[in-house]
Amino acid sequence: DHAASVMRDRVFLFDHVGSLSIERLCAVLRWAKAKLQVQHVILDSMTKVVRGDDDYNGQKDFINRMCEVAKETELHLHIVVHTRKPAESVERVPSKWDIKGSSSVTDLAHNVITLWRNRTKEGDPKSDQSAPDQVLDIQKQRNGEFEGKFGLWFDPQSLQFLEHANTFARPYIAPRVEVVA
């Protein structure tokens, strides 16, 4: 209840199960910007809009359309695109070259960020426990100067990812908001 009250009028969910046409998605995005003043949208995932991992032209068209809608509406679109299953090892942080589908996906995107989960550390207590639990890798920034990796260490008590293994979680508990029935 507390989380819902904090997010009220700040977070909106478009709860759609199944695939969605590009036309319908564009209409929803324009509506969300115009009516709700939404600024950031997370689309999970491209595979729910483009049919087939081998539909390279469809993927290119999708990313082109999303770039057009983002420019037109000034929305920040974050599109989840999965990586190929690693041929050699899950221990390697994926690069933008490992993203499934057409190379147009990363060519046309303004930013490419990968997130890698250290499954070796999770499954093997004898592995390097000082290693990060996840790696956030900024691999492309069209209008920025920074590209690089950040290690993230998970703190299970606070459910936060920390910048360093020996840092403390921040108290992000927002003041309680009274819910009037």
XYZ file of C-alpha atoms in Angstrom, residues 18-165:
148
model
C 0.713 -10.722 -25.864
C 1.967 -9.079 -29.006
C 1.168 -5.518 -30.029
C 1.236 -3.817 -33.426
C 3.651 -0.961 -34.031
C 0.687 1.292 -34.916
C -1.077 0.573 -31.603
C 2.149 1.039 -29.644
C 2.810 4.411 -31.315
C -0.751 5.508 -30.490
C -0.340 4.474 -26.833
C 2.991 6.325 -26.597
C 1.541 9.525 -28.066
C -1.489 9.281 -25.765
C 0.710 8.694 -22.674
C 2.748 11.790 -23.477
C -0.248 14.014 -24.283
C -2.643 12.913 -21.540
C -0.384 11.731 -18.723
C 2.741 13.834 -19.394
C 4.831 10.650 -19.289
C 8.557 11.284 -19.788
C 10.130 7.809 -19.708
C 8.747 4.572 -21.130
C 10.171 1.090 -20.682
C 9.119 -1.271 -23.472
C 9.533 -4.890 -22.477
C 10.365 -6.093 -25.065
C 10.976 -5.649 -28.791
C 10.017 -9.295 -29.348
C 6.414 -8.478 -28.368
C 6.136 -6.047 -31.292
C 8.363 -7.523 -34.022
C 7.465 -11.012 -35.157
C 10.385 -13.403 -35.299
C 14.046 -13.194 -34.312
C 14.979 -13.322 -38.001
C 12.710 -10.453 -39.141
C 15.602 -8.040 -39.601
C 13.647 -5.560 -41.718
C 10.843 -5.591 -39.139
C 13.356 -4.877 -36.368
C 14.879 -2.011 -38.343
C 11.409 -0.569 -39.043
C 10.470 -0.890 -35.371
C 13.569 0.949 -34.116
C 13.103 3.619 -36.818
C 9.489 4.164 -35.730
C 10.476 4.335 -32.063
C 13.155 6.943 -32.906
C 10.561 8.977 -34.814
C 8.022 8.827 -31.959
C 10.704 9.686 -29.398
C 11.773 12.744 -31.411
C 8.186 13.838 -32.080
C 6.984 13.446 -28.467
C 10.277 14.033 -26.597
C 9.723 10.739 -24.800
C 12.699 8.781 -23.510
C 12.158 5.230 -24.751
C 14.008 2.386 -23.083
C 13.574 -0.747 -25.180
C 14.466 -4.165 -23.808
C 16.240 -6.295 -26.425
C 17.652 -9.650 -25.389
C 21.109 -10.996 -26.148
C 21.959 -14.222 -27.881
C 22.656 -17.159 -25.616
C 26.428 -17.200 -25.129
C 28.183 -19.870 -27.127
C 31.237 -20.066 -24.917
C 30.437 -18.877 -21.400
C 27.949 -17.007 -19.249
C 30.959 -15.496 -17.474
C 31.578 -12.949 -20.231
C 29.862 -9.557 -20.150
C 27.922 -9.277 -23.439
C 28.668 -6.512 -25.919
C 26.366 -4.712 -28.323
C 27.472 -7.275 -30.908
C 25.733 -9.974 -28.841
C 22.272 -8.404 -29.106
C 19.779 -10.631 -30.925
C 18.594 -9.710 -34.354
C 19.501 -7.050 -36.847
C 22.564 -4.858 -36.384
C 20.182 -1.976 -37.162
C 18.871 -2.273 -33.591
C 22.143 -0.986 -32.141
C 23.047 1.145 -35.186
C 19.856 3.214 -34.947
C 19.580 3.383 -31.148
C 20.889 6.529 -29.497
C 22.176 4.601 -26.478
C 23.037 0.955 -25.922
C 23.310 -0.296 -22.371
C 23.750 -3.918 -21.350
C 23.182 -5.413 -17.944
C 25.013 -8.625 -17.070
C 24.255 -10.827 -14.077
C 27.159 -12.645 -12.423
C 25.597 -16.107 -12.256
C 28.927 -17.707 -11.351
C 29.071 -15.711 -8.117
C 25.471 -16.677 -7.309
C 25.976 -20.386 -7.855
C 29.497 -20.949 -6.548
C 30.398 -19.788 -3.020
C 34.060 -20.535 -3.862
C 34.054 -17.998 -6.717
C 35.399 -14.472 -6.320
C 32.841 -13.021 -3.891
C 34.420 -9.558 -4.189
C 33.373 -9.413 -7.859
C 30.274 -7.360 -8.700
C 26.871 -9.059 -8.765
C 25.965 -7.231 -11.967
C 27.763 -5.089 -14.543
C 26.051 -2.117 -16.173
C 27.877 -1.408 -19.422
C 27.211 1.792 -21.370
C 28.353 0.735 -24.832
C 27.020 3.565 -26.967
C 26.013 7.175 -26.325
C 25.203 9.115 -29.432
C 25.087 12.508 -27.696
C 27.404 11.788 -24.792
C 31.054 11.360 -24.190
C 31.062 8.476 -21.712
C 31.185 4.788 -22.493
C 32.226 2.310 -19.846
C 31.288 -0.217 -17.190
C 29.978 0.043 -13.664
C 30.118 -2.817 -11.191
C 27.042 -3.180 -9.003
C 26.904 -5.081 -5.710
C 23.523 -6.269 -4.470
C 22.506 -5.596 -0.865
C 19.739 -8.114 -0.057
C 18.567 -6.287 3.085
C 17.730 -3.050 1.253
C 17.160 -4.657 -2.181
C 19.509 -2.035 -3.630
C 22.470 -2.259 -5.946
C 25.489 -0.418 -4.516
C 28.419 1.234 -6.271
C 31.039 -0.589 -4.203
C 31.128 -3.809 -2.191
